[in-house]
Amino acid sequence: MDAISDQRARLGDAAKKFISQPKKLLIDGLWVEAASGKTFAVIDPATNKEVGRVAEGDKADVDKAAKAARRAFESGEWPSLRPMQRERLLHKLADLVEANADELAQLESLDNGKPVMMARHGDVVMTAEFLRYMAGWATKIEGSTIDVSLSYVPQGQFFAYTRKEPVGVCGQIIPWNFPLLMAAWKIGPALAAGCTVVLKPAEQTPLTALRLGELAMEAGFPKGVVNVITGFGPTAGGALVEHPEVDKIAFTGSTEIGKLIGVNAMKNLKRVSLELGGKSPVVVMADADLEQAIPGAAMAIYFNQGQVCTAGSRLFVERKVFDKVTEGIAAFAKQMKVGPGLDPSTQVGPLVSQEQQERVLRYIQSGFSEGAKALAGGKKVGATGCFVEPTIFVDVKPDMKMVREEIFGPVVCAQAIDDVSQIPAMANDTIYGLGASVWSTNLNFVHRLIPKIKAGTVWVNGHNLLDPALPFGGYKNSGIGREMGRAVFDLYTETKSVCMTV
Ligand code: ADP
């Protein structure tokens, strides 16, 4: 069998059925074609072949969806639901994600390229857990009672309190690296808070967001509460950012587009939260447990083909163990099985698209031309599909292009640490500040280092340890706001102060 029929044969019946039908937009509880009638192709990055088509939503469709979301927010069933009813709906959605886990994992792998086992046991499991965590918050969003003085009102007693109210209609724009999980990250807290949403998945990976839309309807969310518009960034995404009915924009994606969206959203003083790029440092100390640190640092970068905003793409290793660690990572990289994501034995799938593959290969080329040396990888794999070898560079200088810019691929640049006092400066030598990890058995040292690292998350003896209860977001050019945990409700609520004389 050729690669294409191989891929199709690995899909279960449910996934096959889903992609065999043309995909429409979810607006006001109905599946409709784009107003323009246009569609665009869904490409399998393992074969570079079209596997289906989805509606190409643009301004006209966003307008309909935003108005539907406004109606659903202001009137009808949704605003009158009690918190516990919102909680139940989110749990129901999580149940449905679990019940359809294999199909969702296969669709994710087909669309994004990621290993199906990762999708099944990582993305899909986390999606359900995330929705459940957010479901619990629906009943726990609370204001406070506040003792006020009001000294200029001579006589009187007062009762003052705050209410946390849903921010309104949320436009949520997500990237292609964790399409389903990102969709859940976005809609979960918004729905828990009582908002309504218009979700715009990335054009490279629309499938699972559409399936999640179907599941949301099946779960019983009232019409207009969850709308899904597939389409391109500047058209569908841009229209969402500018739409007057949208109160808040939540964006995850590149820093370049995030800045543009932030500026455009601010023109109408929309609330905006941005989760952007990274160039996260991984610091390996000589006293680390290297049995743990070597595979840990390797997976910090190679997980999800390096297409992770917190990918550990800058590796700093104490000189004494530099060769051992970098050679260990190179050996790890060389034995990883590269192949189509739907093959259950695959560890490294293709990158999401040809464009991304070319971009990553250009960065690798820039590394070679600037004099770095690849201990492993450095090439694409095969003639078809968007595959790139897991790569590690040594002989790296801090000013090299591939060290400074986010690659979003399986490429790590290793530098030696000669002076431990320089670690904060080395780790912080980037415009980004999303994640960082430190590998060491000296926890006193680690705890003295953590406050000096400018990153939204620091992991110790681990990397990419994400949990819905832990706030997540970036310092510097990595974004604005914290998603997850209690913190995310700062993004999805307005605080109203109430003061009365009694
Ligand atoms: P990447 O570089 O990872 O593809 P992008 O930041 O370009 O990330 O895309 C992330 C999301 O932002 C996608 O859903 C994309 O369609 C959307 N997007 C891209 N450009 C714009 C734009 N000008 N306005 C609104 N959304 C956009």
Short mmCIF file of C-alpha atoms and ligand atoms in Angstrom, two decimals:
data_model
loop_
_atom_site.label_atom_id
_atom_site.label_comp_id
_atom_site.label_asym_id
_atom_site.label_seq_id
_atom_site.Cartn_x
_atom_site.Cartn_y
_atom_site.Cartn_z
CA MET A 1 0.00 0.00 0.00
CA ASP A 2 1.18 3.52 -0.66
CA ALA A 3 1.52 6.07 2.11
CA ILE A 4 -1.86 7.67 1.35
CA SER A 5 -3.95 4.52 1.46
CA ASP A 6 -1.94 3.48 4.51
CA GLN A 7 -3.04 6.63 6.28
CA ARG A 8 -6.69 6.13 5.32
CA ALA A 9 -6.63 2.50 6.42
CA ARG A 10 -5.50 3.56 9.89
CA LEU A 11 -8.58 5.70 10.47
CA GLY A 12 -11.49 4.19 12.35
CA ASP A 13 -14.99 4.28 10.86
CA ALA A 14 -16.06 7.35 12.84
CA ALA A 15 -13.08 9.45 11.68
CA LYS A 16 -13.54 8.24 8.10
CA LYS A 17 -17.19 9.21 8.19
CA PHE A 18 -16.39 12.62 9.67
CA ILE A 19 -13.90 13.59 6.96
CA SER A 20 -16.02 12.16 4.15
CA GLN A 21 -18.66 14.86 4.67
CA PRO A 22 -18.02 18.48 3.64
CA LYS A 23 -17.47 20.55 6.74
CA LYS A 24 -19.58 23.61 7.43
CA LEU A 25 -19.56 26.52 9.89
CA LEU A 26 -21.36 26.35 13.22
CA ILE A 27 -23.45 29.50 13.57
CA ASP A 28 -26.38 29.90 15.95
CA GLY A 29 -26.70 26.15 16.47
CA LEU A 30 -26.83 25.34 12.77
CA TRP A 31 -24.23 23.97 10.36
CA VAL A 32 -24.13 26.31 7.38
CA GLU A 33 -21.98 26.90 4.33
CA ALA A 34 -19.86 30.02 4.12
CA ALA A 35 -21.84 32.97 2.75
CA SER A 36 -19.35 33.12 -0.13
CA GLY A 37 -19.82 29.39 -0.82
CA LYS A 38 -16.04 29.01 -0.69
CA THR A 39 -14.20 26.05 0.82
CA PHE A 40 -10.55 25.22 1.43
CA ALA A 41 -8.55 22.01 1.60
CA VAL A 42 -7.54 20.05 4.68
CA ILE A 43 -4.07 18.62 4.00
CA ASP A 44 -2.55 15.55 5.62
CA PRO A 45 1.04 16.62 6.32
CA ALA A 46 2.24 13.00 6.23
CA THR A 47 1.34 12.76 2.54
CA ASN A 48 0.78 16.38 1.44
CA LYS A 49 -2.57 15.26 0.05
CA GLU A 50 -6.02 16.74 0.49
CA VAL A 51 -8.16 14.70 2.87
CA GLY A 52 -11.26 16.86 2.97
CA ARG A 53 -12.66 20.36 2.57
CA VAL A 54 -14.04 22.87 5.04
CA ALA A 55 -16.06 26.05 4.62
CA GLU A 56 -14.00 29.22 4.23
CA GLY A 57 -15.67 31.65 6.58
CA ASP A 58 -14.96 35.37 6.28
CA LYS A 59 -16.31 38.72 7.40
CA ALA A 60 -19.94 37.98 6.52
CA ASP A 61 -19.93 34.70 8.45
CA VAL A 62 -18.13 36.22 11.42
CA ASP A 63 -20.78 38.91 11.48
CA LYS A 64 -23.57 36.34 11.66
CA ALA A 65 -21.75 34.32 14.32
CA ALA A 66 -20.93 37.35 16.47
CA LYS A 67 -24.54 38.54 16.33
CA ALA A 68 -25.76 35.04 17.23
CA ALA A 69 -23.32 34.95 20.13
CA ARG A 70 -24.57 38.37 21.26
CA ARG A 71 -28.21 37.24 21.17
CA ALA A 72 -27.34 34.08 23.08
CA PHE A 73 -25.44 36.12 25.66
CA GLU A 74 -28.15 38.70 26.23
CA SER A 75 -31.34 36.67 26.06
CA GLY A 76 -32.82 33.21 25.85
CA GLU A 77 -31.76 30.19 27.81
CA TRP A 78 -28.04 30.75 28.42
CA PRO A 79 -28.05 33.84 30.69
CA SER A 80 -30.75 32.27 32.84
CA LEU A 81 -28.90 29.01 33.42
CA ARG A 82 -27.65 28.53 36.94
CA PRO A 83 -23.92 28.02 37.47
CA MET A 84 -24.50 24.36 38.24
CA GLN A 85 -26.26 23.91 34.94
CA ARG A 86 -23.26 25.39 33.12
CA GLU A 87 -21.06 23.05 35.12
CA ARG A 88 -23.16 20.06 34.03
CA LEU A 89 -23.01 21.06 30.39
CA LEU A 90 -19.22 21.28 30.53
CA HIS A 91 -19.03 17.87 32.21
CA LYS A 92 -21.31 16.49 29.51
CA LEU A 93 -18.98 17.90 26.88
CA ALA A 94 -16.02 16.27 28.66
CA ASP A 95 -17.96 12.96 28.72
CA LEU A 96 -18.51 13.23 24.98
CA VAL A 97 -14.83 14.01 24.37
CA GLU A 98 -13.97 10.84 26.29
CA ALA A 99 -16.61 8.79 24.48
CA ASN A 100 -15.20 9.89 21.12
CA ALA A 101 -11.55 9.88 22.16
CA ASP A 102 -10.23 7.54 19.46
CA GLU A 103 -11.95 9.43 16.68
CA LEU A 104 -10.73 12.79 17.99
CA ALA A 105 -7.16 11.48 18.31
CA GLN A 106 -7.21 10.13 14.77
CA LEU A 107 -8.61 13.35 13.34
CA GLU A 108 -5.97 15.32 15.24
CA SER A 109 -3.17 13.11 13.98
CA LEU A 110 -4.43 13.22 10.41
CA ASP A 111 -4.82 16.99 10.42
CA ASN A 112 -1.80 18.08 12.45
CA GLY A 113 0.56 15.15 11.84
CA LYS A 114 1.23 14.41 15.50
CA PRO A 115 1.68 10.81 16.68
CA VAL A 116 -1.76 9.34 17.28
CA MET A 117 -0.66 7.87 20.60
CA MET A 118 0.32 11.33 21.83
CA ALA A 119 -2.98 12.71 20.60
CA ARG A 120 -4.96 9.93 22.28
CA HIS A 121 -3.16 9.85 25.63
CA GLY A 122 -2.02 13.48 25.72
CA ASP A 123 -4.19 15.94 23.82
CA VAL A 124 -7.55 14.20 24.15
CA VAL A 125 -7.14 13.17 27.78
CA MET A 126 -6.00 16.66 28.73
CA THR A 127 -8.91 18.18 26.79
CA ALA A 128 -11.44 16.24 28.86
CA GLU A 129 -9.61 16.95 32.12
CA PHE A 130 -9.34 20.60 31.29
CA LEU A 131 -13.06 20.88 30.57
CA ARG A 132 -13.83 19.12 33.85
CA TYR A 133 -11.56 21.45 35.81
CA MET A 134 -13.23 24.48 34.23
CA ALA A 135 -16.68 22.95 34.81
CA GLY A 136 -15.93 23.06 38.54
CA TRP A 137 -15.23 26.77 38.39
CA ALA A 138 -18.70 27.61 37.09
CA THR A 139 -20.01 27.33 40.66
CA LYS A 140 -17.01 28.94 42.30
CA ILE A 141 -16.70 32.30 40.62
CA GLU A 142 -17.41 34.77 43.39
CA GLY A 143 -17.11 38.38 44.39
CA SER A 144 -16.49 39.71 47.88
CA THR A 145 -18.15 41.89 50.47
CA ILE A 146 -16.12 44.95 51.28
CA ASP A 147 -16.27 47.23 54.32
CA VAL A 148 -16.29 50.76 53.00
CA SER A 149 -15.68 53.99 54.96
CA LEU A 150 -17.24 56.68 52.79
CA SER A 151 -16.04 59.24 55.38
CA TYR A 152 -17.52 62.16 53.44
CA VAL A 153 -21.04 60.82 54.00
CA PRO A 154 -21.50 61.80 57.64
CA GLN A 155 -24.33 59.55 58.57
CA GLY A 156 -25.10 56.24 57.06
CA GLN A 157 -24.37 52.62 56.89
CA PHE A 158 -23.32 50.88 53.77
CA PHE A 159 -23.36 47.52 52.17
CA ALA A 160 -20.80 47.04 49.41
CA TYR A 161 -19.87 44.03 47.42
CA THR A 162 -18.41 42.95 44.10
CA ARG A 163 -19.89 40.73 41.45
CA LYS A 164 -17.94 38.83 38.82
CA GLU A 165 -19.91 39.01 35.62
CA PRO A 166 -19.15 37.29 32.31
CA VAL A 167 -17.23 39.59 29.98
CA GLY A 168 -19.60 38.88 27.08
CA VAL A 169 -19.01 37.65 23.54
CA CYS A 170 -15.53 36.17 23.19
CA GLY A 171 -13.65 35.86 19.91
CA GLN A 172 -11.13 33.09 20.33
CA ILE A 173 -8.39 32.53 17.78
CA ILE A 174 -6.24 29.44 18.13
CA PRO A 175 -3.16 27.89 16.50
CA TRP A 176 -2.48 24.53 14.86
CA ASN A 177 -0.09 22.84 17.31
CA PHE A 178 -2.70 21.47 19.77
CA PRO A 179 -5.92 22.17 17.88
CA LEU A 180 -8.39 20.34 20.12
CA LEU A 181 -6.72 21.14 23.41
CA MET A 182 -6.40 24.83 22.49
CA ALA A 183 -10.08 24.91 21.56
CA ALA A 184 -10.94 23.49 25.00
CA TRP A 185 -8.52 25.90 26.73
CA LYS A 186 -10.39 28.72 25.13
CA ILE A 187 -14.03 27.71 25.31
CA GLY A 188 -13.82 26.02 28.76
CA PRO A 189 -13.30 29.05 30.99
CA ALA A 190 -15.43 31.29 28.78
CA LEU A 191 -18.42 28.97 29.08
CA ALA A 192 -17.82 28.35 32.78
CA ALA A 193 -17.97 32.12 33.30
CA GLY A 194 -21.18 32.44 31.29
CA CYS A 195 -19.74 34.02 28.15
CA THR A 196 -20.58 33.01 24.60
CA VAL A 197 -17.90 32.28 22.01
CA VAL A 198 -16.95 32.49 18.38
CA LEU A 199 -14.01 30.15 17.94
CA LYS A 200 -11.68 30.41 14.95
CA PRO A 201 -9.37 27.41 14.59
CA ALA A 202 -6.18 27.62 12.55
CA GLU A 203 -6.64 27.10 8.83
CA GLN A 204 -4.09 24.26 8.90
CA THR A 205 -6.07 22.24 11.47
CA PRO A 206 -9.82 22.86 11.47
CA LEU A 207 -11.12 19.32 11.99
CA THR A 208 -11.19 18.72 15.74
CA ALA A 209 -12.59 22.17 16.55
CA LEU A 210 -15.49 21.35 14.22
CA ARG A 211 -15.96 17.98 15.88
CA LEU A 212 -15.86 19.71 19.28
CA GLY A 213 -18.56 22.08 17.98
CA GLU A 214 -20.71 19.05 17.13
CA LEU A 215 -20.12 17.61 20.57
CA ALA A 216 -21.04 20.93 22.19
CA MET A 217 -24.36 20.82 20.35
CA GLU A 218 -24.86 17.21 21.43
CA ALA A 219 -24.05 18.16 25.02
CA GLY A 220 -26.92 20.62 24.89
CA PHE A 221 -25.33 24.07 24.89
CA PRO A 222 -28.06 26.46 23.72
CA LYS A 223 -27.80 27.72 20.15
CA GLY A 224 -25.44 30.62 19.60
CA VAL A 225 -23.38 29.91 22.73
CA VAL A 226 -20.64 28.07 20.83
CA ASN A 227 -19.98 29.14 17.25
CA VAL A 228 -17.12 27.82 15.13
CA ILE A 229 -15.88 29.67 12.08
CA THR A 230 -13.17 28.02 9.98
CA GLY A 231 -11.23 30.32 7.70
CA PHE A 232 -8.01 32.24 7.28
CA GLY A 233 -6.30 34.60 9.68
CA PRO A 234 -6.50 38.00 8.03
CA THR A 235 -10.10 37.45 6.84
CA ALA A 236 -12.02 35.40 9.43
CA GLY A 237 -9.62 36.13 12.30
CA GLY A 238 -9.28 39.80 11.41
CA ALA A 239 -13.07 40.24 11.19
CA LEU A 240 -13.46 38.75 14.66
CA VAL A 241 -10.92 41.16 16.14
CA GLU A 242 -12.72 44.14 14.58
CA HIS A 243 -16.32 43.09 15.15
CA PRO A 244 -18.19 45.55 17.38
CA GLU A 245 -20.24 42.79 19.02
CA VAL A 246 -17.13 40.99 20.27
CA ASP A 247 -16.20 42.09 23.79
CA LYS A 248 -13.04 40.09 24.25
CA ILE A 249 -10.36 38.53 22.08
CA ALA A 250 -8.33 35.58 23.31
CA PHE A 251 -5.50 34.65 20.99
CA THR A 252 -2.86 31.96 21.01
CA GLY A 253 -0.32 32.04 18.21
CA SER A 254 2.77 33.82 16.96
CA THR A 255 4.13 36.96 18.61
CA GLU A 256 4.01 38.78 15.29
CA ILE A 257 0.26 38.22 14.80
CA GLY A 258 -0.38 38.62 18.53
CA LYS A 259 1.00 42.16 18.45
CA LEU A 260 -1.15 43.02 15.45
CA ILE A 261 -4.25 41.58 17.12
CA GLY A 262 -3.48 43.33 20.39
CA VAL A 263 -3.23 46.71 18.67
CA ASN A 264 -6.38 46.16 16.62
CA ALA A 265 -8.38 44.93 19.62
CA MET A 266 -7.30 47.96 21.65
CA LYS A 267 -8.68 50.32 19.01
CA ASN A 268 -12.12 49.47 20.38
CA LEU A 269 -10.85 48.75 23.90
CA LYS A 270 -11.75 45.11 23.60
CA ARG A 271 -10.39 42.98 26.39
CA VAL A 272 -7.51 41.02 25.01
CA SER A 273 -5.34 38.16 26.20
CA LEU A 274 -2.39 36.88 24.23
CA GLU A 275 -0.48 33.64 24.58
CA LEU A 276 2.44 33.94 22.19
CA GLY A 277 5.80 32.53 21.20
CA GLY A 278 8.73 31.35 23.25
CA LYS A 279 12.37 30.42 23.18
CA SER A 280 12.43 28.54 26.44
CA PRO A 281 15.71 27.74 28.17
CA VAL A 282 16.53 24.31 29.56
CA VAL A 283 19.30 24.53 32.17
CA VAL A 284 21.10 21.29 33.02
CA MET A 285 23.44 21.46 36.01
CA ALA A 286 26.34 19.07 36.52
CA ASP A 287 24.69 17.70 39.66
CA ALA A 288 21.48 16.76 37.82
CA ASP A 289 20.33 13.18 37.57
CA LEU A 290 21.43 12.81 33.96
CA GLU A 291 19.49 9.58 33.44
CA GLN A 292 16.42 11.76 33.87
CA ALA A 293 17.75 15.05 32.45
CA ILE A 294 18.96 13.71 29.09
CA PRO A 295 15.66 12.20 27.91
CA GLY A 296 13.88 15.08 29.67
CA ALA A 297 15.79 17.74 27.75
CA ALA A 298 15.34 15.74 24.53
CA MET A 299 11.57 15.55 24.95
CA ALA A 300 11.48 19.19 26.02
CA ILE A 301 12.27 19.99 22.39
CA TYR A 302 11.17 16.96 20.35
CA PHE A 303 7.70 16.58 21.88
CA ASN A 304 5.07 17.46 19.26
CA GLN A 305 7.87 17.86 16.69
CA GLY A 306 9.04 20.94 18.59
CA GLN A 307 5.82 22.76 17.71
CA VAL A 308 5.15 23.85 21.26
CA CYS A 309 5.22 27.43 22.49
CA THR A 310 7.19 26.29 25.55
CA ALA A 311 9.56 24.02 23.57
CA GLY A 312 12.95 23.86 25.28
CA SER A 313 14.80 25.20 22.28
CA ARG A 314 17.80 26.76 24.07
CA LEU A 315 19.81 24.24 26.04
CA PHE A 316 22.40 25.38 28.60
CA VAL A 317 24.57 22.68 30.13
CA GLU A 318 27.35 23.01 32.65
CA ARG A 319 30.68 22.52 30.88
CA LYS A 320 31.65 19.45 32.95
CA VAL A 321 28.74 17.43 31.59
CA PHE A 322 28.20 19.28 28.28
CA ASP A 323 29.50 16.52 26.00
CA LYS A 324 27.74 13.78 27.90
CA VAL A 325 24.38 15.58 27.82
CA THR A 326 24.52 16.75 24.21
CA GLU A 327 25.73 13.38 22.95
CA GLY A 328 23.03 11.70 25.03
CA ILE A 329 20.37 13.93 23.45
CA ALA A 330 21.84 13.24 19.99
CA ALA A 331 21.64 9.48 20.63
CA PHE A 332 18.05 9.89 21.85
CA ALA A 333 17.18 11.88 18.71
CA LYS A 334 18.72 9.31 16.37
CA GLN A 335 16.71 6.42 17.78
CA MET A 336 13.36 8.24 17.60
CA LYS A 337 11.03 6.70 15.05
CA VAL A 338 9.99 9.25 12.45
CA GLY A 339 6.86 8.42 10.48
CA PRO A 340 3.22 9.20 9.73
CA GLY A 341 1.35 10.18 12.86
CA LEU A 342 -1.37 7.58 12.39
CA ASP A 343 1.17 4.74 12.63
CA PRO A 344 0.94 3.82 16.33
CA SER A 345 4.69 3.19 16.54
CA THR A 346 5.59 6.72 15.34
CA GLN A 347 7.36 8.97 17.84
CA VAL A 348 8.05 11.93 15.56
CA GLY A 349 5.38 12.84 13.03
CA PRO A 350 5.57 15.34 10.19
CA LEU A 351 5.47 19.06 10.87
CA VAL A 352 2.07 20.61 10.33
CA SER A 353 2.60 21.87 6.77
CA GLN A 354 5.04 22.24 3.95
CA GLU A 355 5.37 25.90 4.79
CA GLN A 356 6.41 25.02 8.34
CA GLN A 357 8.80 22.33 7.11
CA GLU A 358 10.48 24.83 4.79
CA ARG A 359 10.69 27.40 7.55
CA VAL A 360 12.35 24.96 9.95
CA LEU A 361 14.77 23.78 7.25
CA ARG A 362 15.72 27.42 6.57
CA TYR A 363 16.57 27.86 10.26
CA ILE A 364 18.65 24.67 10.19
CA GLN A 365 20.45 25.98 7.11
CA SER A 366 21.12 29.28 8.86
CA GLY A 367 22.67 27.32 11.73
CA PHE A 368 25.03 25.52 9.39
CA SER A 369 25.96 28.71 7.55
CA GLU A 370 26.71 30.49 10.82
CA GLY A 371 29.10 27.69 11.79
CA ALA A 372 27.10 25.49 14.16
CA LYS A 373 27.49 21.72 14.07
CA ALA A 374 24.62 19.19 14.15
CA LEU A 375 25.27 16.25 16.46
CA ALA A 376 22.05 14.68 15.19
CA GLY A 377 19.53 15.53 12.49
CA GLY A 378 19.76 18.58 10.25
CA LYS A 379 17.82 17.24 7.28
CA LYS A 380 14.33 16.56 6.06
CA VAL A 381 13.16 12.96 5.91
CA GLY A 382 11.72 11.30 2.80
CA ALA A 383 10.49 12.77 -0.45
CA THR A 384 6.86 13.29 0.56
CA GLY A 385 5.41 14.57 3.79
CA CYS A 386 6.61 17.40 6.00
CA PHE A 387 9.17 15.44 8.01
CA VAL A 388 12.27 16.94 9.66
CA GLU A 389 14.80 14.97 11.68
CA PRO A 390 15.08 15.72 15.40
CA THR A 391 18.11 17.97 15.48
CA ILE A 392 20.65 19.15 18.03
CA PHE A 393 23.23 21.85 17.34
CA VAL A 394 26.47 22.50 19.22
CA ASP A 395 29.18 25.10 18.46
CA VAL A 396 26.42 27.61 18.94
CA LYS A 397 26.83 31.34 19.58
CA PRO A 398 24.19 33.41 21.41
CA ASP A 399 23.73 35.80 18.49
CA MET A 400 22.93 33.17 15.87
CA LYS A 401 19.58 33.58 14.13
CA MET A 402 18.39 30.11 15.16
CA VAL A 403 19.21 30.89 18.80
CA ARG A 404 17.38 34.20 18.82
CA GLU A 405 14.23 33.41 16.85
CA GLU A 406 11.44 30.95 17.54
CA ILE A 407 11.81 28.01 15.13
CA PHE A 408 8.75 25.98 16.16
CA GLY A 409 10.39 22.75 15.06
CA PRO A 410 12.50 19.89 16.48
CA VAL A 411 15.71 21.90 16.70
CA VAL A 412 17.65 22.59 19.90
CA CYS A 413 20.76 24.77 20.21
CA ALA A 414 23.15 23.79 23.01
CA GLN A 415 25.53 26.17 24.80
CA ALA A 416 27.91 25.41 27.66
CA ILE A 417 27.72 27.12 31.06
CA ASP A 418 31.19 28.11 32.30
CA ASP A 419 30.14 30.51 35.05
CA VAL A 420 27.10 29.58 37.10
CA SER A 421 26.48 33.21 38.05
CA GLN A 422 25.75 33.88 34.37
CA ILE A 423 22.81 31.45 34.18
CA PRO A 424 20.06 34.08 34.69
CA ALA A 425 21.61 36.32 32.04
CA MET A 426 21.92 33.41 29.61
CA ALA A 427 18.39 32.14 30.27
CA ASN A 428 16.91 35.65 29.97
CA ASP A 429 18.82 36.58 26.81
CA THR A 430 15.67 36.48 24.68
CA ILE A 431 12.69 38.66 23.87
CA TYR A 432 10.46 35.82 25.11
CA GLY A 433 9.54 34.60 28.60
CA LEU A 434 7.09 31.74 28.49
CA GLY A 435 8.69 28.66 30.05
CA ALA A 436 12.00 27.44 31.45
CA SER A 437 13.28 24.30 33.08
CA VAL A 438 16.10 23.66 35.50
CA TRP A 439 17.56 20.20 36.04
CA SER A 440 19.51 19.82 39.29
CA THR A 441 19.55 17.92 42.56
CA ASN A 442 20.61 21.04 44.48
CA LEU A 443 17.21 22.46 45.32
CA ASN A 444 18.63 25.36 47.33
CA PHE A 445 20.40 26.51 44.21
CA VAL A 446 17.27 25.97 42.14
CA HIS A 447 15.08 28.03 44.47
CA ARG A 448 17.58 30.88 44.44
CA LEU A 449 17.61 30.77 40.65
CA ILE A 450 13.84 30.67 40.04
CA PRO A 451 13.09 34.32 40.98
CA LYS A 452 15.77 35.47 38.55
CA ILE A 453 14.27 33.72 35.54
CA LYS A 454 11.86 35.89 33.59
CA ALA A 455 9.31 33.30 32.50
CA GLY A 456 5.66 32.61 33.24
CA THR A 457 6.40 29.01 34.20
CA VAL A 458 9.56 27.37 35.57
CA TRP A 459 9.77 23.59 35.77
CA VAL A 460 12.24 21.76 37.95
CA ASN A 461 13.45 18.32 36.85
CA GLY A 462 10.74 18.23 34.22
CA HIS A 463 9.51 20.26 31.25
CA ASN A 464 6.04 20.98 29.84
CA LEU A 465 4.34 19.90 33.06
CA LEU A 466 1.01 21.58 32.42
CA ASP A 467 -2.05 21.33 34.59
CA PRO A 468 -5.39 23.12 34.31
CA ALA A 469 -4.99 24.33 37.91
CA LEU A 470 -1.68 26.11 37.19
CA PRO A 471 -1.75 29.59 35.68
CA PHE A 472 -0.01 29.69 32.31
CA GLY A 473 1.21 32.65 30.28
CA GLY A 474 4.16 34.76 29.35
CA TYR A 475 6.53 37.48 30.44
CA LYS A 476 7.84 39.93 27.84
CA ASN A 477 7.00 39.12 24.20
CA SER A 478 5.39 35.82 25.19
CA GLY A 479 2.07 37.43 25.93
CA ILE A 480 -0.37 39.16 28.20
CA GLY A 481 -2.57 37.46 30.80
CA ARG A 482 -2.62 34.09 32.49
CA GLU A 483 -4.82 31.27 31.31
CA MET A 484 -5.80 28.29 33.45
CA GLY A 485 -6.21 28.08 37.18
CA ARG A 486 -8.19 30.72 39.05
CA ALA A 487 -6.27 33.36 37.09
CA VAL A 488 -8.09 32.70 33.81
CA PHE A 489 -11.30 34.16 35.25
CA ASP A 490 -9.65 37.55 35.37
CA LEU A 491 -9.77 37.28 31.58
CA TYR A 492 -13.37 36.17 31.27
CA THR A 493 -15.11 38.29 33.89
CA GLU A 494 -15.73 41.95 34.58
CA THR A 495 -15.79 43.08 38.20
CA LYS A 496 -18.79 45.13 39.17
CA SER A 497 -18.76 47.05 42.47
CA VAL A 498 -22.09 47.54 44.18
CA CYS A 499 -22.52 50.04 46.99
CA MET A 500 -25.76 50.82 48.78
CA THR A 501 -26.83 52.79 51.77
CA VAL A 502 -28.74 50.73 54.26
P1 ADP B 1 1.50 30.38 13.23
O1 ADP B 1 2.64 31.26 12.82
O2 ADP B 1 1.79 29.48 14.35
O3 ADP B 1 0.72 29.78 12.08
P2 ADP B 1 -0.30 32.53 13.57
O4 ADP B 1 -0.08 33.49 14.65
O5 ADP B 1 -0.06 32.96 12.16
O6 ADP B 1 0.51 31.28 13.98
O7 ADP B 1 -1.77 31.94 13.61
C1 ADP B 1 -2.46 31.62 14.78
C2 ADP B 1 -3.93 31.89 14.55
O8 ADP B 1 -4.10 33.28 14.25
C3 ADP B 1 -4.56 31.13 13.39
O9 ADP B 1 -5.89 30.77 13.73
C4 ADP B 1 -4.55 32.16 12.28
O10 ADP B 1 -5.54 31.94 11.30
C5 ADP B 1 -4.84 33.43 13.05
N1 ADP B 1 -4.40 34.65 12.38
C6 ADP B 1 -3.35 34.82 11.55
N2 ADP B 1 -3.29 36.09 11.11
C7 ADP B 1 -4.31 36.76 11.69
C8 ADP B 1 -4.79 38.12 11.64
N3 ADP B 1 -4.19 39.04 10.91
N4 ADP B 1 -5.88 38.42 12.37
C9 ADP B 1 -6.51 37.49 13.13
N5 ADP B 1 -6.12 36.22 13.21
C10 ADP B 1 -5.03 35.84 12.51
#
